[in-house]
mmCIF file of N, CA and C in Angstrom:
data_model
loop_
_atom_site.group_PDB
_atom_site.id
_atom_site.type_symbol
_atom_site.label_atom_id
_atom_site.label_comp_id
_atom_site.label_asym_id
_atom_site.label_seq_id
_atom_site.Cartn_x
_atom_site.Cartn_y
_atom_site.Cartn_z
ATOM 1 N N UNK A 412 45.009 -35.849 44.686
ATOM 2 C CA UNK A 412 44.090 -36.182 43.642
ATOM 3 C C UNK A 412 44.102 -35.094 42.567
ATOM 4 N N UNK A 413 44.480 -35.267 41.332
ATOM 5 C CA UNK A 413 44.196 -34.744 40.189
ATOM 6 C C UNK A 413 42.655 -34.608 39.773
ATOM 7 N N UNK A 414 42.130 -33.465 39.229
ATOM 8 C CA UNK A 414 40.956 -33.513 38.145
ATOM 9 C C UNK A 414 41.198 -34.189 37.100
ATOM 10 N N UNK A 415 40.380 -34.728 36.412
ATOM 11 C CA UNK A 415 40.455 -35.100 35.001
ATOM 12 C C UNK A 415 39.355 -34.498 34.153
ATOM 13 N N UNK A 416 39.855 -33.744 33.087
ATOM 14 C CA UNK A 416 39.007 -32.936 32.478
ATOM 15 C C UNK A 416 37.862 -33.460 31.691
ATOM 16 N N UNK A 417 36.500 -33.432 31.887
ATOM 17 C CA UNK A 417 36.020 -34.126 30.894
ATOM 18 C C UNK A 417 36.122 -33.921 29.163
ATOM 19 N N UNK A 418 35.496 -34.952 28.873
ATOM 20 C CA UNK A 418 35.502 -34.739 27.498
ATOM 21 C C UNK A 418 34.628 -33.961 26.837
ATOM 22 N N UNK A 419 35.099 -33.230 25.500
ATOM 23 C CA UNK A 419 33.877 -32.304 24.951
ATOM 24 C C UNK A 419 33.760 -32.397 23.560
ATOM 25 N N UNK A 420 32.094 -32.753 23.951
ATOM 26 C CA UNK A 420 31.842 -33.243 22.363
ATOM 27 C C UNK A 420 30.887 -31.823 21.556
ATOM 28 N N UNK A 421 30.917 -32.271 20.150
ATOM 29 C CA UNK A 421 30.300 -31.181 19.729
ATOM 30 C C UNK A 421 29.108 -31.080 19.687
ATOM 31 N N UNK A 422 28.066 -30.484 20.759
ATOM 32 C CA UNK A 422 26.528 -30.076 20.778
ATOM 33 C C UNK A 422 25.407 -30.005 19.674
ATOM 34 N N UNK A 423 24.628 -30.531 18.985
ATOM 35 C CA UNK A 423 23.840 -30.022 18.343
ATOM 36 C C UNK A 423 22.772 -28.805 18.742
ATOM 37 N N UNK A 424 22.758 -28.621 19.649
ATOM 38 C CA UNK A 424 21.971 -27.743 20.450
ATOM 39 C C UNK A 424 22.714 -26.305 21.473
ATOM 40 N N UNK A 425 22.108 -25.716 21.684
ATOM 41 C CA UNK A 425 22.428 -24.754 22.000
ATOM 42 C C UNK A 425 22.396 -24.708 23.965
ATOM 43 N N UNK A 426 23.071 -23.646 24.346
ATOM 44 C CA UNK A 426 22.810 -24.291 26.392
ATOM 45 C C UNK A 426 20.941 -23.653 26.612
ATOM 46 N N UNK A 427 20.262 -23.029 25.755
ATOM 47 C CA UNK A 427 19.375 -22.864 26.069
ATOM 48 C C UNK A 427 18.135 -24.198 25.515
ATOM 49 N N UNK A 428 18.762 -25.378 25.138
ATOM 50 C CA UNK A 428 18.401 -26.523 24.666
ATOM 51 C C UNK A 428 17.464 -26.331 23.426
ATOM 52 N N UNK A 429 17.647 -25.540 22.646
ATOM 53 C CA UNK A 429 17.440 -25.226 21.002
ATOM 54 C C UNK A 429 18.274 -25.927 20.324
ATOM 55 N N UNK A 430 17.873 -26.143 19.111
ATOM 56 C CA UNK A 430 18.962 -26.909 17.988
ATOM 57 C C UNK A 430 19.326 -25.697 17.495
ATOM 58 N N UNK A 431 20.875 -25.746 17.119
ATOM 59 C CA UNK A 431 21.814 -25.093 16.101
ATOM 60 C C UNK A 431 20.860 -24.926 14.993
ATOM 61 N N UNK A 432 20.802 -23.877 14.247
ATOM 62 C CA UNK A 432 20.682 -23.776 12.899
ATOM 63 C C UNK A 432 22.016 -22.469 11.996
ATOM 64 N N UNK A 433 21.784 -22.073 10.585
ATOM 65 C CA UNK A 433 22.390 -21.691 10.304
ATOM 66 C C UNK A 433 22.948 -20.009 10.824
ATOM 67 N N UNK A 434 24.277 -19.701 11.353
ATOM 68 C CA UNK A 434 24.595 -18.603 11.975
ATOM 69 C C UNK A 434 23.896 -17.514 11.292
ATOM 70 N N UNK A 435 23.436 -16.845 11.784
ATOM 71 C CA UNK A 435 23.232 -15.625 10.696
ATOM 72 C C UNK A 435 23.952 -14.149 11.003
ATOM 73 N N UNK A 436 24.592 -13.840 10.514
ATOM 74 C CA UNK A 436 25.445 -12.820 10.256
ATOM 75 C C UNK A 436 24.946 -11.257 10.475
ATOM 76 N N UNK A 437 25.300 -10.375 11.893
ATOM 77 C CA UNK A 437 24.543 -9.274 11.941
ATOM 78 C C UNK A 437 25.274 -8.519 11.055
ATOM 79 N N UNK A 438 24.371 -7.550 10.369
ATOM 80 C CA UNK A 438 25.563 -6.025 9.703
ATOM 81 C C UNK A 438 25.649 -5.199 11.242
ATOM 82 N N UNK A 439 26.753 -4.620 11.653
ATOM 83 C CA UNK A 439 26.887 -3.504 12.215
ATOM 84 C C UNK A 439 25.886 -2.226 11.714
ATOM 85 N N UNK A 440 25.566 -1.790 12.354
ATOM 86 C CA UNK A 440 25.119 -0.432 11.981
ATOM 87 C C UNK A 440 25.858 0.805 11.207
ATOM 88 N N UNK A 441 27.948 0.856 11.892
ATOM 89 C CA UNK A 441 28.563 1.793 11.323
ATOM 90 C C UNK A 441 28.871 1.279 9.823
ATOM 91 N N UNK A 442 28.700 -0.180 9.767
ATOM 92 C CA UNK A 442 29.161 -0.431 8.255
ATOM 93 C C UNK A 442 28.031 -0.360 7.539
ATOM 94 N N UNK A 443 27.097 -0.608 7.654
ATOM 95 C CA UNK A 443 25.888 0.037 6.735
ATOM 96 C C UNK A 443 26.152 1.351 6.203
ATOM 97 N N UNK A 444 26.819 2.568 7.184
ATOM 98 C CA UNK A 444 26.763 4.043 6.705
ATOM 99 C C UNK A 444 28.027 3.951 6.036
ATOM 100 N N UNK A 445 28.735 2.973 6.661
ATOM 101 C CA UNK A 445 30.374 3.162 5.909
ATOM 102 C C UNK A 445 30.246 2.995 4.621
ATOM 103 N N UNK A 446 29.722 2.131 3.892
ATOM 104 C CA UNK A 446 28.994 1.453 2.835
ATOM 105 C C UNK A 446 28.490 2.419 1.928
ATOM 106 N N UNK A 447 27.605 3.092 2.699
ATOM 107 C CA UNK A 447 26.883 4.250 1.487
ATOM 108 C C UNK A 447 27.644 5.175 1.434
ATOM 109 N N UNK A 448 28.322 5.512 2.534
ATOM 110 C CA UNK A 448 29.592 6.667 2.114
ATOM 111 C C UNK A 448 30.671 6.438 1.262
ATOM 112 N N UNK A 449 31.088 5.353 1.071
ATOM 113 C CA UNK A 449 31.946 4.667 0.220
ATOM 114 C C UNK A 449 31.521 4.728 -1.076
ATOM 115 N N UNK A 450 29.686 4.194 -1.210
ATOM 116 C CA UNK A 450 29.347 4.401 -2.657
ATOM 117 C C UNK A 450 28.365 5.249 -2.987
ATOM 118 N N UNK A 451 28.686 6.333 -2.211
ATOM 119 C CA UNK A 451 28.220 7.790 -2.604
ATOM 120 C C UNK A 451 26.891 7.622 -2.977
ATOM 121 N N UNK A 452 26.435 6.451 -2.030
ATOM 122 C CA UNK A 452 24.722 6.423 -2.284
ATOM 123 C C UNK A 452 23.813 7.518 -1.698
ATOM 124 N N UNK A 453 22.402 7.810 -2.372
ATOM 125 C CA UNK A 453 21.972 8.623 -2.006
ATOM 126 C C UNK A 453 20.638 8.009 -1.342
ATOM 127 N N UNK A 454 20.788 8.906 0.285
ATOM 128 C CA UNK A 454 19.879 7.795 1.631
ATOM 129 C C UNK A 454 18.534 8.913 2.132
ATOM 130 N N UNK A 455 17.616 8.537 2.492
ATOM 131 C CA UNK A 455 16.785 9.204 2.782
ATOM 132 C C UNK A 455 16.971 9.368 4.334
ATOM 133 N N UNK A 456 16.628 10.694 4.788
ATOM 134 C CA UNK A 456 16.820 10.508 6.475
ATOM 135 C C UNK A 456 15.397 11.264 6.960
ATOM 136 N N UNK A 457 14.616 10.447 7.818
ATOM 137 C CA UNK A 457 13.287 10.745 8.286
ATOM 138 C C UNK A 457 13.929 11.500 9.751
ATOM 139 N N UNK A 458 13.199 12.338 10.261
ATOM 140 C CA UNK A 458 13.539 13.233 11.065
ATOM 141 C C UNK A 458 13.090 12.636 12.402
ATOM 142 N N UNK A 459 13.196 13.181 13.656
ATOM 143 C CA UNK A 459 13.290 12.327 15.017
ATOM 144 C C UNK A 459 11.547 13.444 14.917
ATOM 145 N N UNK A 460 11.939 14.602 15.012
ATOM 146 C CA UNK A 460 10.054 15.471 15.629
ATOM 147 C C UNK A 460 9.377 15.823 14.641
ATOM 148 N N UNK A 461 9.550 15.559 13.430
ATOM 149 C CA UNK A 461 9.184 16.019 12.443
ATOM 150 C C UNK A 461 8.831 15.224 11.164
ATOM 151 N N UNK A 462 7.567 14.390 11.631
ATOM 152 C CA UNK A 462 7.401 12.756 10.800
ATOM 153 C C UNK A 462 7.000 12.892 9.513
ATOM 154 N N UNK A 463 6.443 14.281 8.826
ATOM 155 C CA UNK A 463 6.323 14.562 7.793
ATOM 156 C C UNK A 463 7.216 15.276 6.959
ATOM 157 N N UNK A 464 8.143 15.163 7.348
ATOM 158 C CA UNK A 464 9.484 15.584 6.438
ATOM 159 C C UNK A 464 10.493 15.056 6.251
ATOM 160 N N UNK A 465 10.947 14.810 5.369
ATOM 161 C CA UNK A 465 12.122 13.929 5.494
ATOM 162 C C UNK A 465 13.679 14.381 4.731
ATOM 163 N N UNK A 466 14.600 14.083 4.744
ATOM 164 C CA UNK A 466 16.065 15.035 4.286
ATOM 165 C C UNK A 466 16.581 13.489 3.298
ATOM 166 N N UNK A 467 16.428 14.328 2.013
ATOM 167 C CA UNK A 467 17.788 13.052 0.972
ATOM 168 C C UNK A 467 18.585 13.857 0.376
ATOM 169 N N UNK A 468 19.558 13.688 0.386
ATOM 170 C CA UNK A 468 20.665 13.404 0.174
ATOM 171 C C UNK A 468 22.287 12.340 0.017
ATOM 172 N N UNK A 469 23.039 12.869 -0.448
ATOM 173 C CA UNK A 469 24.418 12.316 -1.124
ATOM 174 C C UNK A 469 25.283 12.247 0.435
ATOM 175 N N UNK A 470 25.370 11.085 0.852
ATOM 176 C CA UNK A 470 25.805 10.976 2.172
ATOM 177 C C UNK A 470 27.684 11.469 1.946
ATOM 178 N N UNK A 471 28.004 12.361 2.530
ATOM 179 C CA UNK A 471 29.869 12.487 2.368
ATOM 180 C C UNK A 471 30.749 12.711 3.259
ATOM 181 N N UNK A 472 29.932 12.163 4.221
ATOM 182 C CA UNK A 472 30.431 12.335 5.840
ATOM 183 C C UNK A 472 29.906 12.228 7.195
ATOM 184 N N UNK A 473 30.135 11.485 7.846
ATOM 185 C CA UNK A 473 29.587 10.954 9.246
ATOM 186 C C UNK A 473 30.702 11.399 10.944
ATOM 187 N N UNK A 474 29.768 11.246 11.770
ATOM 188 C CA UNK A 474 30.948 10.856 13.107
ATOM 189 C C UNK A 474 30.674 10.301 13.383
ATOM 190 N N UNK A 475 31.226 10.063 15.000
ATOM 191 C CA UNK A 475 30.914 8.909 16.223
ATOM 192 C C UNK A 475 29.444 9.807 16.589
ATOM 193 N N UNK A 476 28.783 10.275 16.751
ATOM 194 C CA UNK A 476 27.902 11.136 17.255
ATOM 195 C C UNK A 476 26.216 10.989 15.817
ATOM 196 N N UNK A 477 27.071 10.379 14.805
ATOM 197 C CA UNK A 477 25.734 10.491 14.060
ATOM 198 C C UNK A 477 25.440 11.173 13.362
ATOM 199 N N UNK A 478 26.320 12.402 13.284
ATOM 200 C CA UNK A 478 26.401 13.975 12.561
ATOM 201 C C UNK A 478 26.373 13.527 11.016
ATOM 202 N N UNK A 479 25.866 13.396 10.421
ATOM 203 C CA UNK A 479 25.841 14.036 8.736
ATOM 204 C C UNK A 479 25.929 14.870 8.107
ATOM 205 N N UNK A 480 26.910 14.805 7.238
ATOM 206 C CA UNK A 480 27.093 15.276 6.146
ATOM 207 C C UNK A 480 26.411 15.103 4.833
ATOM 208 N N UNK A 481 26.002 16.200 4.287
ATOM 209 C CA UNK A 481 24.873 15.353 2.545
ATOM 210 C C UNK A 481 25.132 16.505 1.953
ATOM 211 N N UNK A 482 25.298 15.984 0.640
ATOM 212 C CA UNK A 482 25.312 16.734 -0.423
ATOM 213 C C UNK A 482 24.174 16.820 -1.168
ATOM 214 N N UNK A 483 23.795 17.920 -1.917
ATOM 215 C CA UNK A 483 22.592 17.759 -3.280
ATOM 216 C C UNK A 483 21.208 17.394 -2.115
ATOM 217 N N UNK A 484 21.678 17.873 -1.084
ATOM 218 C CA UNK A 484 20.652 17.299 0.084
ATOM 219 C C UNK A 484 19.008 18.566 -0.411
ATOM 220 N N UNK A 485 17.706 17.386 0.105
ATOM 221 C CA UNK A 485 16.417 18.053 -0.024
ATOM 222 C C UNK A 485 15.948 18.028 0.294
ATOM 223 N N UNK A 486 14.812 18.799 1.317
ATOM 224 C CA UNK A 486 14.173 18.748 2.393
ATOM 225 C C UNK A 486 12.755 18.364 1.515
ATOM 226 N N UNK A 487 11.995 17.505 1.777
ATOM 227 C CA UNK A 487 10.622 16.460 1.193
ATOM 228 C C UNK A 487 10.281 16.613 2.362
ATOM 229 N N UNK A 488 8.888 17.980 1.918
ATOM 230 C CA UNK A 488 7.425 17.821 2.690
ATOM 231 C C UNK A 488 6.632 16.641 2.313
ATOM 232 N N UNK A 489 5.456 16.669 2.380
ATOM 233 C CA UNK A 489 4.008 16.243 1.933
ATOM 234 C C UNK A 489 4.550 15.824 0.250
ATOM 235 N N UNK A 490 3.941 17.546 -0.238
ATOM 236 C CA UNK A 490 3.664 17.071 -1.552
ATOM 237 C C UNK A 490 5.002 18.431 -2.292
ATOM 238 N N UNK A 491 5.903 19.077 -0.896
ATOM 239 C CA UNK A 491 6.459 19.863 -2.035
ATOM 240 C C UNK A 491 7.936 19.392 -1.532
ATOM 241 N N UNK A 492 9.398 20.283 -2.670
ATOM 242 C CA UNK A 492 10.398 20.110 -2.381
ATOM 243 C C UNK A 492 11.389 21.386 -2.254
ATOM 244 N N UNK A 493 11.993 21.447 -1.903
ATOM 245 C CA UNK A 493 13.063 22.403 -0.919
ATOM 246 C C UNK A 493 14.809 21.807 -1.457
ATOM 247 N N UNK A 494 15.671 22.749 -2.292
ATOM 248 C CA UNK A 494 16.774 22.089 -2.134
ATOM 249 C C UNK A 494 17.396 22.992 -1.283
ATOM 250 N N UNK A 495 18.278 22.249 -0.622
ATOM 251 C CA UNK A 495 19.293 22.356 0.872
ATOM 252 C C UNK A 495 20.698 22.880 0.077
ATOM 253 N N UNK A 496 21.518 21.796 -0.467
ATOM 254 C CA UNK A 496 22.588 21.811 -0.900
ATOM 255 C C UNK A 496 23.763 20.885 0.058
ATOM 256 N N UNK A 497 24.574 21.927 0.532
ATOM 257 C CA UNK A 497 25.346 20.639 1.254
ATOM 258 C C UNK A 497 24.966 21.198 2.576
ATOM 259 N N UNK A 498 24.593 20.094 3.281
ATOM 260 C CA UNK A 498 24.201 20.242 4.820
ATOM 261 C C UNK A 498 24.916 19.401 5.747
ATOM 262 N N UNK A 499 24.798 20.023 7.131
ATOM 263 C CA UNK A 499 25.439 19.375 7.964
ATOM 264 C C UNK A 499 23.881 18.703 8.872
ATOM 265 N N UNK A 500 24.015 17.820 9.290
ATOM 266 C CA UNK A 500 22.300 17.573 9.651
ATOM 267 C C UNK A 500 22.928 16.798 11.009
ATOM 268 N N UNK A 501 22.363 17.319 11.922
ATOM 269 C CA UNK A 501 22.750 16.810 14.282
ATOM 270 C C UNK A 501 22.383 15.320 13.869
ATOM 271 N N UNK A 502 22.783 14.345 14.662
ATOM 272 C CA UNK A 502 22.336 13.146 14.435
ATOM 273 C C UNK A 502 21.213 12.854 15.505
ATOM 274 N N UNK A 503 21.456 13.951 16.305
ATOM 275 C CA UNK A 503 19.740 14.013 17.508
ATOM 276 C C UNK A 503 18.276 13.862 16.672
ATOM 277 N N UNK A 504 18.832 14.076 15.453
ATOM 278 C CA UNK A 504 17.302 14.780 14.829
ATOM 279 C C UNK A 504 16.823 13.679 13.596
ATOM 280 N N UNK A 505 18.352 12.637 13.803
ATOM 281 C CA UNK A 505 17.788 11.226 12.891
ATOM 282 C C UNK A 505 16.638 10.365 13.674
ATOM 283 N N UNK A 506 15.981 9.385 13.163
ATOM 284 C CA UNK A 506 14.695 8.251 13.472
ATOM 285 C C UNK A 506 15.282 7.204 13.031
ATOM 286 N N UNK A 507 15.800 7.737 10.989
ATOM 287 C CA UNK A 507 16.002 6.153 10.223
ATOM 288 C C UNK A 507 16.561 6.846 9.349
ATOM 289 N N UNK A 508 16.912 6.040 8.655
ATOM 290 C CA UNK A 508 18.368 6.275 7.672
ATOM 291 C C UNK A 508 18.181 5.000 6.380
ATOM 292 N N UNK A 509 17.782 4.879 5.265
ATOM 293 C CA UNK A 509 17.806 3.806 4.294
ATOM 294 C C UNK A 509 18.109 4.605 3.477
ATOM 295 N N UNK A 510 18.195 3.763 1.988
ATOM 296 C CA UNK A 510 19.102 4.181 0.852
ATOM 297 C C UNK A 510 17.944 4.414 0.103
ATOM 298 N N UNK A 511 18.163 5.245 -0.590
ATOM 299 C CA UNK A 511 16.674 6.424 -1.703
ATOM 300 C C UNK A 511 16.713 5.450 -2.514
ATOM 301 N N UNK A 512 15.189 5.184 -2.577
ATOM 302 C CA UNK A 512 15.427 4.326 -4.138
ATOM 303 C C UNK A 512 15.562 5.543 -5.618
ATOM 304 N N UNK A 513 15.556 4.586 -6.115
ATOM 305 C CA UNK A 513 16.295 5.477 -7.625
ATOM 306 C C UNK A 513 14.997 6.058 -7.974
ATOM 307 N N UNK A 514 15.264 7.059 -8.758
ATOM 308 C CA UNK A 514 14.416 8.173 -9.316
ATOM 309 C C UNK A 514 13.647 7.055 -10.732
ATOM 310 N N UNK A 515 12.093 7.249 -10.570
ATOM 311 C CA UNK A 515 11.840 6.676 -11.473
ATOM 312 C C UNK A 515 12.167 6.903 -12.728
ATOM 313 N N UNK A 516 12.021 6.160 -13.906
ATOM 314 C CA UNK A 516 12.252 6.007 -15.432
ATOM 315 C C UNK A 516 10.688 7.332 -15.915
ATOM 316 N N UNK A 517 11.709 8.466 -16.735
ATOM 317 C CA UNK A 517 10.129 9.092 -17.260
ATOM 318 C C UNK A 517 9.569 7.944 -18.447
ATOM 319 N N UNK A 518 8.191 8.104 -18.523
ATOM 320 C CA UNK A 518 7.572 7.527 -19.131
ATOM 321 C C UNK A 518 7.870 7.952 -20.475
ATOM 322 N N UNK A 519 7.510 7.035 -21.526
ATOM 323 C CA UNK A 519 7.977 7.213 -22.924
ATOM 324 C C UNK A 519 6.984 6.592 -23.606
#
């Protein structure tokens, strides 16, 4: 006796018996940084023990480990500022990582 394979049709639903909707597309995490390193965006990095300070800088280098590199980098207390210059910053000591918004327009 042979098997005969059944036939397979295309599901609207999913095996957890949900309907399909539209795929949605994850970003990776390394291409997010690949991204700003590419366009020399400048990212804010909030610190892992240290929730009132935060490091921005000109991202110009990463590893497998998380390690940063920043240029024009600035250490942002509270209410004052600190320039760094080019730093190497542990990736132990990242929380979060987003892109600085732009420096406001002076008023005119």
């Amino acid at each position: 006796l042979a098997a005969t394979p059944l036939p397979s049709f295309p599901s609207p639903f999913t095996m957890s018996g949900r309907p399909q909707g539209p795929q949605k597309v994850m970003t990776q995490p390394i291409n997010m940084i690949f991204r700003w390193l590419q366009t020399h965006s400048r990212i804010d990095v909030w610190l892992f023990a240290n929730t009132k300070t935060k490091i921005q800088g000109v991202l110009s280098g990463f590893d497998e480990y998380m390690n940063l590199v920043l240029t024009h980098a600035q250490e942002i207390h509270e209410e004052r500022t600190e320039e760094l210059g080019t730093i190497l910053l542990k990736g132990d000591n990242i929380s979060l990582m987003r892109a600085a918004a732009p420096p406001a327009a002076p008023a005119s």
